[in-house]
CSV table of C-alpha atoms and ligand atoms in Angstrom, one decimal:
chain,number,residue,atom,x,y,z
I,17,MET,CA,-11.0,-16.7,-8.0
I,18,GLU,CA,-12.1,-13.9,-10.3
I,19,HIS,CA,-13.5,-14.8,-13.7
I,20,GLN,CA,-15.5,-12.7,-16.1
I,21,SER,CA,-19.2,-13.3,-15.3
I,22,ALA,CA,-18.5,-15.4,-12.2
I,23,VAL,CA,-16.4,-15.7,-9.1
I,24,ALA,CA,-15.2,-19.1,-7.9
I,25,TYR,CA,-15.5,-19.9,-4.2
I,26,GLY,CA,-13.6,-22.5,-2.1
I,27,ASN,CA,-13.3,-22.0,1.6
I,28,HIS,CA,-15.7,-24.5,3.1
I,29,TYR,CA,-17.8,-21.7,4.5
I,30,GLY,CA,-15.4,-21.1,7.4
I,31,ASN,CA,-13.8,-18.0,8.8
I,32,GLY,CA,-10.3,-17.0,7.9
I,33,TYR,CA,-8.8,-18.8,4.9
I,34,LEU,CA,-8.8,-22.6,5.1
I,35,GLY,CA,-8.5,-22.5,8.9
I,36,HIS,CA,-6.0,-19.7,9.3
I,37,SER,CA,-5.7,-16.0,8.8
I,38,LEU,CA,-3.4,-14.3,6.3
I,39,SER,CA,-3.2,-11.4,8.7
I,40,SER,CA,-1.3,-11.7,12.0
I,41,ASP,CA,-4.1,-9.7,13.5
I,42,GLU,CA,-6.8,-11.9,15.1
I,43,ILE,CA,-9.6,-10.0,13.3
I,44,GLY,CA,-8.7,-12.0,10.2
I,45,MET,CA,-10.5,-15.0,11.8
I,46,SER,CA,-13.7,-13.1,12.2
I,47,PHE,CA,-14.9,-13.3,8.6
I,48,ASP,CA,-14.8,-15.7,5.7
I,49,TYR,CA,-11.7,-14.4,3.8
I,50,ILE,CA,-12.7,-15.8,0.5
I,51,ILE,CA,-16.2,-14.3,0.5
I,52,ILE,CA,-14.7,-10.9,1.1
I,53,HIS,CA,-11.7,-11.2,-1.2
I,54,GLU,CA,-13.6,-12.6,-4.1
I,55,SER,CA,-16.4,-10.1,-3.7
I,56,GLY,CA,-13.7,-7.4,-4.0
I,57,HIS,CA,-12.7,-8.9,-7.3
I,58,GLU,CA,-16.1,-8.0,-8.8
I,59,TRP,CA,-14.6,-4.4,-8.9
I,60,PHE,CA,-10.9,-5.1,-9.2
I,61,GLY,CA,-10.3,-8.0,-11.6
I,62,ASN,CA,-13.7,-8.5,-13.2
I,63,SER,CA,-14.8,-4.9,-13.8
I,64,ILE,CA,-11.3,-3.5,-14.2
I,65,THR,CA,-9.0,-6.1,-15.7
I,66,SER,CA,-5.2,-5.9,-16.4
I,67,ARG,CA,-4.2,-6.2,-20.1
I,68,ASP,CA,-1.2,-8.4,-19.3
I,69,ILE,CA,-0.8,-10.8,-16.4
I,70,ALA,CA,2.4,-9.0,-15.5
I,71,ASP,CA,0.1,-6.2,-14.2
I,72,MET,CA,-1.9,-8.6,-12.1
I,73,TRP,CA,-1.4,-6.4,-9.0
I,74,ILE,CA,-4.2,-4.3,-10.6
I,75,HIS,CA,-6.5,-7.3,-9.5
I,76,GLU,CA,-4.8,-8.6,-6.4
I,77,GLY,CA,-3.3,-5.4,-4.8
I,78,PHE,CA,-6.6,-3.6,-4.9
I,79,THR,CA,-8.7,-6.6,-3.9
I,80,CYS,CA,-6.4,-7.4,-1.0
I,81,TYR,CA,-6.9,-3.7,-0.1
I,82,THR,CA,-10.7,-4.1,-0.1
I,83,GLU,CA,-10.4,-6.6,2.7
I,84,SER,CA,-9.0,-3.9,5.0
I,85,VAL,CA,-11.8,-1.6,3.8
I,86,TYR,CA,-14.3,-4.2,4.8
I,87,VAL,CA,-12.7,-4.4,8.3
I,88,GLU,CA,-12.5,-0.6,8.6
I,89,CYS,CA,-16.2,-0.2,7.5
I,90,LEU,CA,-17.3,-2.7,10.2
I,91,TYR,CA,-14.9,-1.9,13.1
I,92,GLY,CA,-13.2,1.5,12.3
I,93,TYR,CA,-9.9,2.8,11.1
I,94,GLU,CA,-7.6,1.4,13.8
I,95,LYS,CA,-8.8,-2.2,13.3
I,96,GLY,CA,-8.5,-1.8,9.5
I,97,GLN,CA,-5.0,-0.6,10.0
I,98,ASN,CA,-4.2,-3.5,12.3
I,99,TYR,CA,-5.6,-6.0,9.8
I,100,ILE,CA,-3.7,-4.6,6.8
I,101,ASN,CA,-0.5,-4.2,8.7
I,102,GLY,CA,-0.9,-7.8,9.8
I,103,LEU,CA,-0.4,-8.8,6.2
I,104,LYS,CA,3.2,-7.7,6.3
I,105,GLN,CA,4.2,-11.1,7.5
I,106,ASN,CA,3.5,-12.4,4.0
I,107,ILE,CA,5.7,-9.9,2.1
I,108,ALA,CA,8.9,-11.5,0.7
I,109,ASN,CA,10.4,-8.5,-1.1
I,110,ASP,CA,11.9,-11.1,-3.4
I,111,HIS,CA,11.0,-10.0,-6.9
I,112,PRO,CA,9.2,-6.9,-8.3
I,113,ILE,CA,5.4,-7.0,-8.2
I,114,ILE,CA,5.3,-6.4,-11.9
I,115,GLY,CA,6.3,-9.4,-14.0
I,116,PHE,CA,7.5,-9.6,-17.6
I,117,TYR,CA,5.2,-8.2,-20.3
I,118,GLY,CA,4.2,-10.2,-23.3
I,119,VAL,CA,5.2,-13.6,-22.1
I,120,GLY,CA,2.5,-14.5,-19.7
I,121,PHE,CA,4.8,-14.0,-16.6
I,122,GLU,CA,3.3,-12.7,-13.5
I,123,GLY,CA,5.3,-10.9,-10.8
I,124,SER,CA,6.0,-11.7,-7.2
I,125,GLY,CA,3.2,-12.9,-4.9
I,126,ASP,CA,3.9,-9.7,-3.1
I,127,MET,CA,1.3,-8.2,-5.4
I,128,TYR,CA,-1.3,-9.2,-2.8
I,129,PRO,CA,-0.1,-7.9,0.6
I,130,LYS,CA,2.5,-5.4,-0.6
I,131,GLY,CA,0.1,-4.1,-3.3
I,132,ALA,CA,-2.5,-3.5,-0.6
I,133,LEU,CA,0.0,-1.8,1.8
I,134,MET,CA,1.3,0.3,-1.1
I,135,LEU,CA,-2.3,1.6,-1.5
I,136,ASN,CA,-2.5,2.2,2.2
I,137,THR,CA,0.7,4.1,2.0
I,138,ILE,CA,-0.7,6.3,-0.8
I,139,ARG,CA,-3.8,6.9,1.3
I,140,SER,CA,-1.4,8.2,4.1
I,141,ILE,CA,0.5,10.3,1.5
I,142,ILE,CA,-2.7,11.9,0.3
I,143,ASN,CA,-3.7,12.4,3.9
I,144,ASP,CA,-7.2,13.4,3.1
I,145,ASP,CA,-9.7,10.6,3.5
I,146,ALA,CA,-12.6,12.3,1.6
I,147,LYS,CA,-10.2,12.7,-1.3
I,148,TRP,CA,-9.0,9.2,-1.0
I,149,TRP,CA,-12.4,7.5,-1.0
I,150,LYS,CA,-13.5,9.7,-3.9
I,151,LEU,CA,-10.4,8.8,-5.9
I,152,LEU,CA,-11.1,5.1,-5.4
I,153,LEU,CA,-14.7,5.4,-6.4
I,154,ASP,CA,-13.8,7.6,-9.4
I,155,TYR,CA,-11.1,5.0,-10.4
I,156,SER,CA,-13.6,2.2,-10.3
I,157,ASN,CA,-16.2,4.2,-12.3
I,158,LYS,CA,-13.8,5.7,-14.8
I,159,PHE,CA,-12.3,2.3,-15.8
I,160,ARG,CA,-15.5,0.2,-15.3
I,161,HIS,CA,-15.5,-2.8,-17.7
I,162,GLN,CA,-12.2,-1.8,-19.2
I,163,ILE,CA,-8.8,-3.5,-19.7
I,164,ILE,CA,-5.9,-1.3,-18.5
I,165,ASP,CA,-2.3,-1.3,-17.5
I,166,THR,CA,0.0,0.0,-14.7
I,167,GLU,CA,0.7,3.3,-16.6
I,168,THR,CA,-3.1,4.0,-16.8
I,169,VAL,CA,-3.5,3.5,-13.0
I,170,VAL,CA,-0.4,5.7,-12.1
I,171,ALA,CA,-1.5,8.5,-14.5
I,172,PHE,CA,-5.0,8.5,-13.0
I,173,PHE,CA,-3.8,8.6,-9.4
I,174,ASN,CA,-1.3,11.4,-10.2
I,175,LYS,CA,-4.0,13.5,-11.9
I,176,GLU,CA,-6.7,12.9,-9.2
I,177,SER,CA,-4.4,13.4,-6.2
I,178,GLY,CA,-2.5,16.3,-7.8
I,179,LEU,CA,0.7,14.7,-6.6
I,180,ASN,CA,3.6,13.0,-8.5
I,181,LEU,CA,3.2,9.5,-7.2
I,182,THR,CA,5.2,7.9,-10.0
I,183,PRO,CA,8.4,7.4,-8.0
I,184,VAL,CA,6.3,5.8,-5.2
I,185,PHE,CA,4.5,3.4,-7.6
I,186,ASN,CA,7.8,2.6,-9.3
I,187,GLN,CA,9.6,1.8,-6.0
I,188,TYR,CA,6.9,-0.6,-4.8
I,189,LEU,CA,6.0,-2.2,-8.1
I,190,ARG,CA,9.3,-2.3,-10.0
I,191,TYR,CA,11.8,-3.1,-7.3
I,192,PRO,CA,11.9,-5.8,-4.7
I,193,ALA,CA,13.0,-3.5,-1.8
I,194,ILE,CA,10.7,-1.2,0.1
I,195,PRO,CA,11.9,2.4,0.9
I,196,VAL,CA,14.1,2.7,3.9
I,197,LEU,CA,14.0,5.8,6.1
I,198,GLU,CA,17.5,6.3,7.3
I,199,ILE,CA,17.9,8.3,10.5
I,200,LYS,CA,20.9,9.7,12.3
I,201,ARG,CA,20.7,11.1,15.8
I,202,GLU,CA,23.0,14.0,16.4
I,203,LYS,CA,23.0,16.5,19.2
I,204,GLY,CA,19.3,16.3,20.0
I,205,SER,CA,18.3,16.6,16.3
I,206,ILE,CA,17.4,13.9,13.8
I,207,GLN,CA,18.7,13.7,10.3
I,208,TYR,CA,16.7,11.7,7.9
I,209,ARG,CA,16.6,10.6,4.2
I,210,TRP,CA,15.2,7.9,2.0
I,211,LYS,CA,17.2,5.1,0.6
I,212,ALA,CA,15.3,3.7,-2.4
I,213,ASP,CA,15.9,2.5,-5.9
I,214,ALA,CA,13.3,4.5,-7.9
I,215,ALA,CA,14.6,7.7,-9.6
I,216,ASP,CA,13.7,10.9,-7.6
I,217,PHE,CA,12.1,8.9,-4.9
I,218,ASN,CA,10.4,11.0,-2.3
I,219,MET,CA,7.3,10.8,-0.1
I,220,PRO,CA,6.2,12.3,3.2
I,221,VAL,CA,6.2,10.3,6.4
I,222,ASP,CA,4.5,10.9,9.7
I,223,VAL,CA,6.5,10.8,12.9
I,224,GLU,CA,6.1,11.6,16.5
I,225,ILE,CA,8.6,14.1,17.9
I,226,ASN,CA,8.3,14.5,21.7
I,227,LYS,CA,4.8,12.9,21.5
I,228,LYS,CA,3.6,15.4,18.8
I,229,GLN,CA,2.7,14.2,15.3
I,230,VAL,CA,4.8,15.9,12.6
I,231,ARG,CA,4.9,15.3,8.9
I,232,LEU,CA,8.4,15.1,7.4
I,233,GLN,CA,9.2,15.4,3.7
I,234,PRO,CA,12.3,13.3,3.3
I,235,THR,CA,14.1,13.0,0.0
I,236,THR,CA,17.2,11.0,-0.8
I,237,THR,CA,19.5,13.7,0.6
I,238,TRP,CA,19.9,14.4,4.3
I,239,LYS,CA,17.6,16.8,6.1
I,240,PHE,CA,17.4,17.9,9.7
I,241,THR,CA,14.2,18.0,11.9
I,242,GLU,CA,13.3,21.5,12.8
I,243,THR,CA,12.9,20.5,16.4
I,244,ARG,CA,16.1,20.2,18.5
I,245,GLY,CA,16.3,18.6,21.9
I,246,ILE,CA,14.5,15.5,20.7
I,247,LYS,CA,13.9,13.1,23.5
I,248,ASP,CA,11.3,11.0,21.9
I,249,PHE,CA,11.2,10.0,18.2
I,250,LYS,CA,8.9,7.5,16.6
I,251,VAL,CA,8.0,6.8,13.0
I,252,LEU,CA,4.3,6.0,12.5
I,253,GLN,CA,5.0,2.8,10.5
I,254,GLN,CA,1.5,1.5,10.4
I,255,LYS,CA,0.6,4.3,7.9
I,256,PHE,CA,3.6,3.7,5.5
I,257,LEU,CA,5.1,0.5,4.3
I,258,ILE,CA,8.7,1.3,5.0
I,259,ASP,CA,11.7,0.1,6.9
I,260,VAL,CA,13.5,2.4,9.4
I,261,MET,CA,17.2,2.1,9.9
I,262,GLU,CA,19.4,4.0,12.3
I,263,VAL,CA,22.8,4.8,10.8
I,264,GLU,CA,25.9,6.2,12.4
Y,20,ZN,ZN1,-7.5,-12.6,-5.6
């Protein structure tokens, strides 16, 4: 566990976490989870600390994300994606990740896996790895040894990415549900839109249309794919934490 000046360790020096893996992907059993997770807290938790425990995702979401960065550094992008997507099994979508301010009330335990997968989603939205890694490094340097809150994180990510990510952060942090991509098949075309709670929710999503990768820009109103005669349509769900629902 993270503490200023020291990290506490308790995993009997075994791989995984107390004999099992938090990820459904087998790679989770190839390293000592607690060594990696708690090391991540030196940056996210100890160096950058949340002002209120309601914003504890600032520790746990980022630190959980560092686990997948570790896997990616050792084994490459695909394995990192498999690891982080294997954490989905732990997401409850029961309560918002942000708790209640001023009363010592932390939010849902989803702050770990869902927080990490939200960051992975934002990486896919930005769609430029050089920019993404620089943003994370700049974030950890800019707020080094500081106490911050959710608004500070969101403002920094908006400024550095040049995007308005506020509705994305709001959906994942302030509502229990994740965005649902609704799709309708009609005469060889696909209609699509987001169903979400956050005001003005929108974000891109990558799909495969007839085996070719295409980036769609759904909003909460229906749009059509430019391609007609679609035989094959697949949403690349490893890159975005979303549900996909076919509607009539
Ligand atoms: Zn932790």
